[in-house]
Amino acid sequence: MNIGVIGCGYWGPNLIRNFNAMDNTTVVAVADKRKERLEFISKQFPSIKTLTTEANEILQSPKIDAIVIATPVSTHFPLGMEALAHGKHLLLEKPFTATVEQAEKLIEEAEKRNLRLMVDHTFIYTGAVQTIKKYIDNGDLGELYYFDSVRVNLGLFQHDVNVIWDLAPHDVSIMDYLLERKPKAISATGMAHFDSSIENIAYISTYYENNLLGHIHVNWLAPVKVRKTLISGSKKMIIYDDMEPSEKVKVYDKGVDIIKDKEQIYDMRVQYRTGDMIAPQIDLTEALKKISQEFYDAINENRDSLTDGKAGLRVVQILEAANKSIKANGKVIEL
Ligand SMILES: NC(=O)c1ccc[n+]([C@@H]2O[C@H](COP(=O)([O-])OP(=O)(O)OC[C@H]3O[C@@H](n4cnc5c(N)ncnc54)[C@H](O)[C@@H]3O)[C@@H](O)[C@H]2O)c1
C-alpha cells in the first residue's frame, strides 16, 4: 500500500518511520511547506523519492492509496476533504478537526465514498490504556465514580490553538475510550496570560449519568511534566502514570464501604478498605506501530478502525463545548 504523508514537522517523521517499517506499507511521497523539513526527511529516509512543498502533488497522485496528515489542526479539514475527494483513505492527526461541523462533513464524505477515515488518538494504542480498559471491561473496578487526568508541562506554547486543543485531545480520547459513554454536560474554565488570547491553562469537567464525573487539567505553565490519571470505582482504583518507565499502571484494592445501621437508619458508618496494590505487566510496543497496522488492516478488511472518524468527532464535540464554556466563564454546556 503506497502512503503519502503531508506535514513532517515534529510528529510527521514518527509516522513516516512506522509506516516504512511495516511490511505492507511504503511511504512513497512526503509534502511539507518547509524545504528544510524535506531535506531532513531525505537524509533520514533516502528511499522516499517524492519530496514536495505542494500537498496537491500527493493529494492528486494516482500512485498513492492512503494519506496521512500531520499538519496543524486548522489545515486538517481542507486537506482531509481533498484527500477523500481524490479517493484516498485518510489518517488524520489529533485533534481530528477544528470544529464539530468539519468532523461531521469528513465522516459523511468518507462514508459516501466507502473510504477509511481514522484519527491518531495515540494513547488508545498504548499497552497502559489497553490494560486499564481490560480492568474496566471485566468489571474489576466496579461502578465507576470518576476519571481525573492531569497533563501539564512547561511549553510548548502554540500560536494557533489553546492548551485544550493541544493537550486535552489525549485525555478526552482516553476518557471516551475507557468510559464508553457520552457526557450529558461540560463546563470548563481557563486563562490566557502573556497578553495573549490563547488559554495556556484549563480545567474541564464532564458530567455523566449515574454520578460519574470526569475532570481534565491541562497546562503549559507547569515547572514539571506530569501525566497522571486516576480512575476510581466502587471496588478498585487505578493510577496511570505515563512518566513511570515501566510500572505505568497501578491497581489499588482500596475503597470505602458504607455500612448503614439497620436500627438507626440515619447512622452511616464508613469503613475503609486497604488491600493490595498490583502493577500489571504492560505491553511497551510503540503505539504508532499499532496505529499503522490498524490503519492498514482497516483498509484491507474494509472495516472501521478502533479510532475512526466517529471517535474523532466525539472528542471534538467535547473540546468545542469546553471552549464554549471557557468563553462563557465556566457556564455548563449541555450536550
Ligand atoms: N498524536 C500525538 O501524540 C501528537 C504529538 C504531536 C503532535 N501531534 C499532532 O500532529 C499535528 C502536527 O503537529 P506538529 O507538532 O508536528 O507540528 P509542526 O508545526 O512541528 O509540523 C507541522 C508541519 O506541517 C507543515 N504544513 C503546514 N501546512 C501544510 C500544508 N498545507 N502542506 C504541507 N505542509 C504543511 C508545516 O510546514 C510543518 O512542518 C498536529 O495536529 C498535532 O496536534 C500529535
Tab-separated table of C-alpha atoms and ligand atoms in Angstrom:
chain	number	residue	atom	x	y	z
A	1	MET	CA	0.000	0.000	0.000
A	2	ASN	CA	1.502	3.334	-1.045
A	3	ILE	CA	1.289	6.034	1.596
A	4	GLY	CA	1.707	9.791	1.176
A	5	VAL	CA	2.441	11.921	4.244
A	6	ILE	CA	1.587	15.617	4.448
A	7	GLY	CA	3.389	17.514	7.220
A	8	CYS	CA	6.755	16.422	8.547
A	9	GLY	CA	7.468	18.848	11.349
A	10	TYR	CA	7.758	17.360	14.829
A	11	TRP	CA	5.276	14.455	14.635
A	12	GLY	CA	5.180	13.516	10.934
A	13	PRO	CA	8.620	11.797	10.907
A	14	ASN	CA	7.398	9.336	13.588
A	15	LEU	CA	4.506	8.331	11.336
A	16	ILE	CA	6.826	8.019	8.322
A	17	ARG	CA	9.219	5.790	10.319
A	18	ASN	CA	6.410	3.465	11.434
A	19	PHE	CA	4.698	3.153	8.046
A	20	ASN	CA	8.062	2.485	6.419
A	21	ALA	CA	8.907	-0.193	8.964
A	22	MET	CA	5.755	-2.183	8.136
A	23	ASP	CA	5.909	-4.953	5.535
A	24	ASN	CA	2.746	-3.991	3.668
A	25	THR	CA	3.067	-0.225	3.500
A	26	THR	CA	5.619	2.103	1.902
A	27	VAL	CA	5.829	5.852	2.262
A	28	VAL	CA	6.357	6.937	-1.336
A	29	ALA	CA	5.832	10.684	-1.028
A	30	VAL	CA	6.102	13.413	1.603
A	31	ALA	CA	4.941	17.024	1.426
A	32	ASP	CA	5.831	19.925	3.668
A	33	LYS	CA	5.766	23.637	3.016
A	34	ARG	CA	9.160	23.980	4.680
A	35	LYS	CA	12.054	22.882	2.448
A	36	GLU	CA	14.319	22.261	5.450
A	37	ARG	CA	11.934	19.600	6.721
A	38	LEU	CA	12.026	17.867	3.333
A	39	GLU	CA	15.834	17.946	3.438
A	40	PHE	CA	15.689	16.332	6.868
A	41	ILE	CA	13.374	13.603	5.527
A	42	SER	CA	15.608	12.990	2.518
A	43	LYS	CA	18.544	12.302	4.901
A	44	GLN	CA	16.545	10.148	7.309
A	45	PHE	CA	14.584	8.202	4.679
A	46	PRO	CA	16.571	8.225	1.409
A	47	SER	CA	14.212	5.684	-0.179
A	48	ILE	CA	11.398	8.280	-0.394
A	49	LYS	CA	11.697	9.703	-3.885
A	50	THR	CA	8.894	12.278	-3.995
A	51	LEU	CA	9.520	15.189	-1.641
A	52	THR	CA	7.436	18.235	-2.429
A	53	THR	CA	6.335	21.568	-0.987
A	54	GLU	CA	2.962	21.120	-2.753
A	55	ALA	CA	0.464	18.974	-0.834
A	56	ASN	CA	-1.630	18.807	-4.008
A	57	GLU	CA	1.008	16.682	-5.693
A	58	ILE	CA	0.324	13.983	-3.100
A	59	LEU	CA	-3.424	14.511	-2.871
A	60	GLN	CA	-3.814	14.046	-6.623
A	61	SER	CA	-1.242	11.326	-7.275
A	62	PRO	CA	-2.833	8.162	-8.737
A	63	LYS	CA	0.045	6.114	-7.264
A	64	ILE	CA	-0.998	6.853	-3.677
A	65	ASP	CA	-3.617	4.726	-1.887
A	66	ALA	CA	-3.737	6.379	1.519
A	67	ILE	CA	-2.768	9.717	3.008
A	68	VAL	CA	-1.516	10.582	6.483
A	69	ILE	CA	-1.882	14.202	7.579
A	70	ALA	CA	0.307	15.628	10.350
A	71	THR	CA	-0.141	19.363	9.848
A	72	PRO	CA	-1.673	21.915	12.284
A	73	VAL	CA	-5.370	21.342	13.069
A	74	SER	CA	-6.598	24.333	11.034
A	75	THR	CA	-5.482	22.509	7.860
A	76	HIS	CA	-6.911	19.059	8.722
A	77	PHE	CA	-10.321	19.700	7.199
A	78	PRO	CA	-9.355	21.280	3.834
A	79	LEU	CA	-6.525	18.799	3.242
A	80	GLY	CA	-8.614	15.854	4.501
A	81	MET	CA	-11.596	16.714	2.286
A	82	GLU	CA	-9.307	16.968	-0.720
A	83	ALA	CA	-7.733	13.585	0.079
A	84	LEU	CA	-11.164	11.917	0.297
A	85	ALA	CA	-12.336	13.671	-2.875
A	86	HIS	CA	-9.394	12.029	-4.671
A	87	GLY	CA	-10.391	8.606	-3.362
A	88	LYS	CA	-7.656	8.269	-0.703
A	89	HIS	CA	-8.041	6.547	2.655
A	90	LEU	CA	-7.175	9.022	5.376
A	91	LEU	CA	-5.370	9.048	8.716
A	92	LEU	CA	-5.571	12.433	10.413
A	93	GLU	CA	-3.582	13.603	13.397
A	94	LYS	CA	-5.311	14.644	16.594
A	95	PRO	CA	-7.275	16.821	17.097
A	96	PHE	CA	-9.355	15.396	14.263
A	97	THR	CA	-10.779	18.763	13.145
A	98	ALA	CA	-11.157	22.320	14.409
A	99	THR	CA	-14.974	22.114	14.629
A	100	VAL	CA	-17.765	19.558	15.050
A	101	GLU	CA	-19.220	20.582	11.701
A	102	GLN	CA	-15.948	19.786	9.908
A	103	ALA	CA	-15.752	16.389	11.605
A	104	GLU	CA	-19.300	15.543	10.506
A	105	LYS	CA	-18.568	16.551	6.923
A	106	LEU	CA	-15.437	14.381	6.746
A	107	ILE	CA	-17.328	11.383	8.121
A	108	GLU	CA	-20.117	11.886	5.589
A	109	GLU	CA	-17.656	12.202	2.693
A	110	ALA	CA	-15.709	9.071	3.714
A	111	GLU	CA	-18.931	7.071	4.090
A	112	LYS	CA	-20.209	8.226	0.715
A	113	ARG	CA	-17.004	7.061	-0.948
A	114	ASN	CA	-16.522	3.953	1.214
A	115	LEU	CA	-13.084	5.148	2.321
A	116	ARG	CA	-11.441	4.527	5.701
A	117	LEU	CA	-11.208	7.568	7.921
A	118	MET	CA	-9.086	7.306	11.057
A	119	VAL	CA	-7.682	9.631	13.705
A	120	ASP	CA	-4.386	9.227	15.522
A	121	HIS	CA	-5.599	9.016	19.112
A	122	THR	CA	-2.176	7.688	20.042
A	123	PHE	CA	-2.783	6.759	23.674
A	124	ILE	CA	-5.606	4.352	22.864
A	125	TYR	CA	-2.968	2.089	21.321
A	126	THR	CA	-0.638	2.059	24.328
A	127	GLY	CA	-0.266	-1.045	26.455
A	128	ALA	CA	-1.160	1.039	29.523
A	129	VAL	CA	-4.565	2.187	28.236
A	130	GLN	CA	-5.309	-1.281	26.814
A	131	THR	CA	-4.566	-2.791	30.253
A	132	ILE	CA	-6.815	-0.287	32.043
A	133	LYS	CA	-9.557	-0.996	29.508
A	134	LYS	CA	-9.443	-4.706	30.372
A	135	TYR	CA	-9.821	-3.956	34.099
A	136	ILE	CA	-12.820	-1.703	33.462
A	137	ASP	CA	-14.492	-4.054	30.976
A	138	ASN	CA	-14.037	-7.055	33.304
A	139	GLY	CA	-15.875	-5.105	36.000
A	140	ASP	CA	-12.830	-5.197	38.304
A	141	LEU	CA	-13.261	-1.546	39.255
A	142	GLY	CA	-16.974	-1.960	39.966
A	143	GLU	CA	-19.251	1.019	39.414
A	144	LEU	CA	-17.164	3.933	38.077
A	145	TYR	CA	-17.077	7.134	40.182
A	146	TYR	CA	-14.575	9.431	38.497
A	147	PHE	CA	-11.864	9.872	35.837
A	148	ASP	CA	-9.343	12.562	36.773
A	149	SER	CA	-6.440	13.404	34.494
A	150	VAL	CA	-3.521	15.841	34.726
A	151	ARG	CA	-1.343	16.684	31.704
A	152	VAL	CA	0.945	19.617	32.451
A	153	ASN	CA	4.425	20.756	31.444
A	154	LEU	CA	6.453	23.862	30.575
A	155	GLY	CA	5.599	24.801	26.935
A	156	LEU	CA	5.332	24.239	24.031
A	157	PHE	CA	3.199	27.353	23.654
A	158	GLN	CA	1.236	27.061	20.397
A	159	HIS	CA	0.353	30.073	18.258
A	160	ASP	CA	-2.829	28.814	16.653
A	161	VAL	CA	-4.587	26.684	19.291
A	162	ASN	CA	-5.038	26.891	23.051
A	163	VAL	CA	-3.907	24.305	25.584
A	164	ILE	CA	-7.239	22.438	25.297
A	165	TRP	CA	-6.841	21.768	21.587
A	166	ASP	CA	-3.175	20.902	22.043
A	167	LEU	CA	-3.080	18.638	25.104
A	168	ALA	CA	-6.643	17.658	26.055
A	169	PRO	CA	-7.341	15.518	22.933
A	170	HIS	CA	-5.156	12.886	24.605
A	171	ASP	CA	-7.111	12.800	27.891
A	172	VAL	CA	-10.501	13.236	26.227
A	173	SER	CA	-9.822	10.379	23.814
A	174	ILE	CA	-8.618	8.119	26.651
A	175	MET	CA	-11.707	9.025	28.707
A	176	ASP	CA	-14.026	8.420	25.734
A	177	TYR	CA	-12.444	5.035	25.051
A	178	LEU	CA	-12.354	3.822	28.654
A	179	LEU	CA	-15.759	5.037	29.816
A	180	GLU	CA	-17.596	4.324	26.551
A	181	ARG	CA	-20.248	6.915	27.244
A	182	LYS	CA	-21.005	10.475	26.274
A	183	PRO	CA	-21.148	13.242	28.878
A	184	LYS	CA	-24.509	14.926	29.474
A	185	ALA	CA	-22.857	18.264	30.086
A	186	ILE	CA	-19.497	20.018	30.235
A	187	SER	CA	-18.062	23.012	31.997
A	188	ALA	CA	-14.589	24.449	31.712
A	189	THR	CA	-12.515	27.313	32.966
A	190	GLY	CA	-9.233	28.540	31.561
A	191	MET	CA	-6.944	31.518	31.469
A	192	ALA	CA	-4.615	33.205	28.976
A	193	HIS	CA	-1.508	35.005	30.199
A	194	PHE	CA	1.286	36.991	28.491
A	195	ASP	CA	-1.049	39.437	26.683
A	196	SER	CA	-2.420	36.612	24.582
A	197	SER	CA	-5.967	35.440	23.972
A	198	ILE	CA	-4.832	31.800	23.798
A	199	GLU	CA	-5.522	29.961	27.057
A	200	ASN	CA	-2.426	28.288	28.490
A	201	ILE	CA	-4.182	26.635	31.446
A	202	ALA	CA	-7.589	24.940	31.570
A	203	TYR	CA	-9.778	22.724	33.737
A	204	ILE	CA	-12.533	20.700	32.070
A	205	SER	CA	-15.312	18.894	33.950
A	206	THR	CA	-17.536	16.355	32.221
A	207	TYR	CA	-20.782	15.161	33.815
A	208	TYR	CA	-22.218	11.713	33.062
A	209	GLU	CA	-25.257	9.709	34.113
A	210	ASN	CA	-25.061	7.833	37.437
A	211	ASN	CA	-22.881	10.375	39.269
A	212	LEU	CA	-19.824	9.684	37.144
A	213	LEU	CA	-17.542	12.718	36.939
A	214	GLY	CA	-14.678	13.405	34.546
A	215	HIS	CA	-12.033	16.048	35.118
A	216	ILE	CA	-9.063	17.110	32.996
A	217	HIS	CA	-6.375	19.629	33.895
A	218	VAL	CA	-4.091	20.791	31.085
A	219	ASN	CA	-1.389	23.433	31.470
A	220	TRP	CA	1.621	24.709	29.513
A	221	LEU	CA	2.945	26.629	32.501
A	222	ALA	CA	3.979	23.949	34.976
A	223	PRO	CA	7.531	23.506	36.275
A	224	VAL	CA	7.492	19.749	35.794
A	225	LYS	CA	5.963	17.325	33.336
A	226	VAL	CA	3.044	15.391	34.854
A	227	ARG	CA	0.924	12.823	33.034
A	228	LYS	CA	-1.230	11.192	35.652
A	229	THR	CA	-4.740	9.761	35.544
A	230	LEU	CA	-6.797	8.465	38.443
A	231	ILE	CA	-9.801	6.250	37.831
A	232	SER	CA	-11.918	5.290	40.783
A	233	GLY	CA	-14.635	2.708	41.094
A	234	SER	CA	-16.627	1.075	43.873
A	235	LYS	CA	-14.276	-1.924	44.008
A	236	LYS	CA	-10.827	-0.771	42.889
A	237	MET	CA	-8.897	2.312	41.856
A	238	ILE	CA	-6.255	2.797	39.194
A	239	ILE	CA	-3.381	5.238	38.911
A	240	TYR	CA	-1.918	5.571	35.423
A	241	ASP	CA	1.354	7.496	35.474
A	242	ASP	CA	2.761	7.787	31.980
A	243	MET	CA	6.036	9.244	33.295
A	244	GLU	CA	6.845	5.941	35.035
A	245	PRO	CA	9.222	3.931	32.858
A	246	SER	CA	7.716	0.513	33.483
A	247	GLU	CA	5.082	0.401	36.250
A	248	LYS	CA	2.786	2.827	34.466
A	249	VAL	CA	-0.437	1.291	35.762
A	250	LYS	CA	-1.080	0.526	39.424
A	251	VAL	CA	-4.299	-1.089	40.557
A	252	TYR	CA	-5.247	-0.471	44.178
A	253	ASP	CA	-7.637	-2.672	46.062
A	254	LYS	CA	-8.741	0.307	48.115
A	255	GLY	CA	-12.055	1.998	48.701
A	256	VAL	CA	-14.778	2.668	51.187
A	257	ASP	CA	-17.769	0.620	52.242
A	258	ILE	CA	-20.723	2.417	53.699
A	259	ILE	CA	-22.395	0.420	56.417
A	260	LYS	CA	-25.918	1.514	57.229
A	261	ASP	CA	-27.074	0.724	60.712
A	262	LYS	CA	-30.447	-1.020	60.446
A	263	GLU	CA	-31.601	0.164	63.895
A	264	GLN	CA	-30.683	3.787	63.361
A	265	ILE	CA	-31.207	4.373	59.659
A	266	TYR	CA	-29.598	7.835	59.782
A	267	ASP	CA	-26.396	6.454	61.199
A	268	MET	CA	-23.867	5.749	58.432
A	269	ARG	CA	-20.514	4.197	59.103
A	270	VAL	CA	-17.656	4.500	56.621
A	271	GLN	CA	-15.312	1.549	56.570
A	272	TYR	CA	-12.045	1.904	54.687
A	273	ARG	CA	-10.679	-0.987	52.661
A	274	THR	CA	-6.940	-1.106	52.123
A	275	GLY	CA	-5.878	-4.172	50.200
A	276	ASP	CA	-3.005	-4.943	47.871
A	277	MET	CA	-1.624	-2.877	45.017
A	278	ILE	CA	-0.549	-4.612	41.842
A	279	ALA	CA	1.360	-3.204	38.900
A	280	PRO	CA	0.348	-5.392	35.934
A	281	GLN	CA	2.825	-6.193	33.170
A	282	ILE	CA	2.058	-3.945	30.220
A	283	ASP	CA	2.932	-4.163	26.543
A	284	LEU	CA	5.512	-1.450	25.764
A	285	THR	CA	5.214	-1.653	21.948
A	286	GLU	CA	5.272	1.815	20.382
A	287	ALA	CA	1.677	2.988	19.909
A	288	LEU	CA	2.372	4.333	16.404
A	289	LYS	CA	3.395	0.861	15.292
A	290	LYS	CA	-0.046	-0.414	16.267
A	291	ILE	CA	-1.752	2.585	14.664
A	292	SER	CA	-0.014	1.972	11.340
A	293	GLN	CA	-1.052	-1.678	11.500
A	294	GLU	CA	-4.649	-0.792	12.417
A	295	PHE	CA	-4.906	1.717	9.551
A	296	TYR	CA	-3.610	-0.862	7.089
A	297	ASP	CA	-5.867	-3.639	8.469
A	298	ALA	CA	-8.979	-1.435	8.464
A	299	ILE	CA	-8.380	-0.550	4.793
A	300	ASN	CA	-7.569	-4.121	3.846
A	301	GLU	CA	-10.563	-5.583	5.675
A	302	ASN	CA	-12.878	-2.722	4.670
A	303	ARG	CA	-13.905	-2.087	8.282
A	304	ASP	CA	-13.950	0.789	10.772
A	305	SER	CA	-10.776	1.254	12.766
A	306	LEU	CA	-10.606	1.393	16.556
A	307	THR	CA	-10.225	5.190	16.345
A	308	ASP	CA	-12.417	6.002	13.370
A	309	GLY	CA	-13.937	9.322	12.325
A	310	LYS	CA	-16.740	8.928	14.866
A	311	ALA	CA	-14.195	8.677	17.690
A	312	GLY	CA	-12.574	11.841	16.306
A	313	LEU	CA	-15.975	13.568	16.270
A	314	ARG	CA	-16.798	12.589	19.891
A	315	VAL	CA	-13.529	14.120	21.083
A	316	VAL	CA	-14.009	17.316	19.044
A	317	GLN	CA	-17.544	17.661	20.496
A	318	ILE	CA	-16.064	17.779	23.999
A	319	LEU	CA	-13.228	20.139	23.023
A	320	GLU	CA	-15.628	22.508	21.285
A	321	ALA	CA	-18.052	22.515	24.226
A	322	ALA	CA	-15.170	23.103	26.664
A	323	ASN	CA	-14.029	26.112	24.645
A	324	LYS	CA	-17.579	27.493	24.549
A	325	SER	CA	-17.811	27.112	28.317
A	326	ILE	CA	-14.484	28.908	28.904
A	327	LYS	CA	-15.678	31.867	26.843
A	328	ALA	CA	-18.842	31.946	28.997
A	329	ASN	CA	-16.892	31.859	32.301
A	330	GLY	CA	-17.482	28.200	33.040
A	331	LYS	CA	-21.144	28.004	32.011
A	332	VAL	CA	-22.458	24.430	31.926
A	333	ILE	CA	-22.937	23.398	28.284
A	334	GLU	CA	-25.491	20.645	27.708
A	335	LEU	CA	-24.519	18.124	25.046
B	1	LIG	N1	-0.500	12.042	18.397
B	1	LIG	C1	0.389	12.708	19.095
B	1	LIG	O1	0.839	12.295	20.156
B	1	LIG	C2	0.855	14.023	18.557
B	1	LIG	C3	2.043	14.607	19.008
B	1	LIG	C4	2.432	15.837	18.462
B	1	LIG	C5	1.657	16.457	17.503
B	1	LIG	N2	0.511	15.849	17.100
B	1	LIG	C6	-0.354	16.499	16.079
B	1	LIG	O2	0.304	16.474	14.833
B	1	LIG	C7	-0.033	17.639	14.090
B	1	LIG	C8	1.251	18.356	13.717
B	1	LIG	O3	1.924	18.744	14.899
B	1	LIG	P1	3.498	19.022	14.924
B	1	LIG	O4	3.844	19.199	16.360
B	1	LIG	O5	4.238	18.017	14.124
B	1	LIG	O6	3.536	20.448	14.203
B	1	LIG	P2	4.760	21.096	13.414
B	1	LIG	O7	4.427	22.547	13.286
B	1	LIG	O8	6.062	20.701	14.014
B	1	LIG	O9	4.674	20.415	11.965
B	1	LIG	C9	3.633	20.657	11.074
B	1	LIG	C10	4.243	20.711	9.675
B	1	LIG	O10	3.179	20.814	8.724
B	1	LIG	C11	3.653	21.653	7.653
B	1	LIG	N3	2.478	22.167	6.940
B	1	LIG	C12	1.520	23.008	7.399
B	1	LIG	N4	0.575	23.206	6.451
B	1	LIG	C13	0.955	22.484	5.372
B	1	LIG	C14	0.384	22.286	4.090
B	1	LIG	N5	-0.767	22.877	3.719
B	1	LIG	N6	1.044	21.487	3.216
B	1	LIG	C15	2.208	20.910	3.574
B	1	LIG	N7	2.786	21.048	4.789
B	1	LIG	C16	2.170	21.834	5.671
B	1	LIG	C17	4.478	22.708	8.344
B	1	LIG	O11	5.397	23.313	7.454
B	1	LIG	C18	5.162	21.919	9.440
B	1	LIG	O12	6.453	21.476	9.093
B	1	LIG	C19	-0.981	18.458	14.971
B	1	LIG	O13	-2.307	18.160	14.638
B	1	LIG	C20	-0.652	17.962	16.375
B	1	LIG	O14	-1.734	18.088	17.282
B	1	LIG	C21	0.112	14.660	17.573
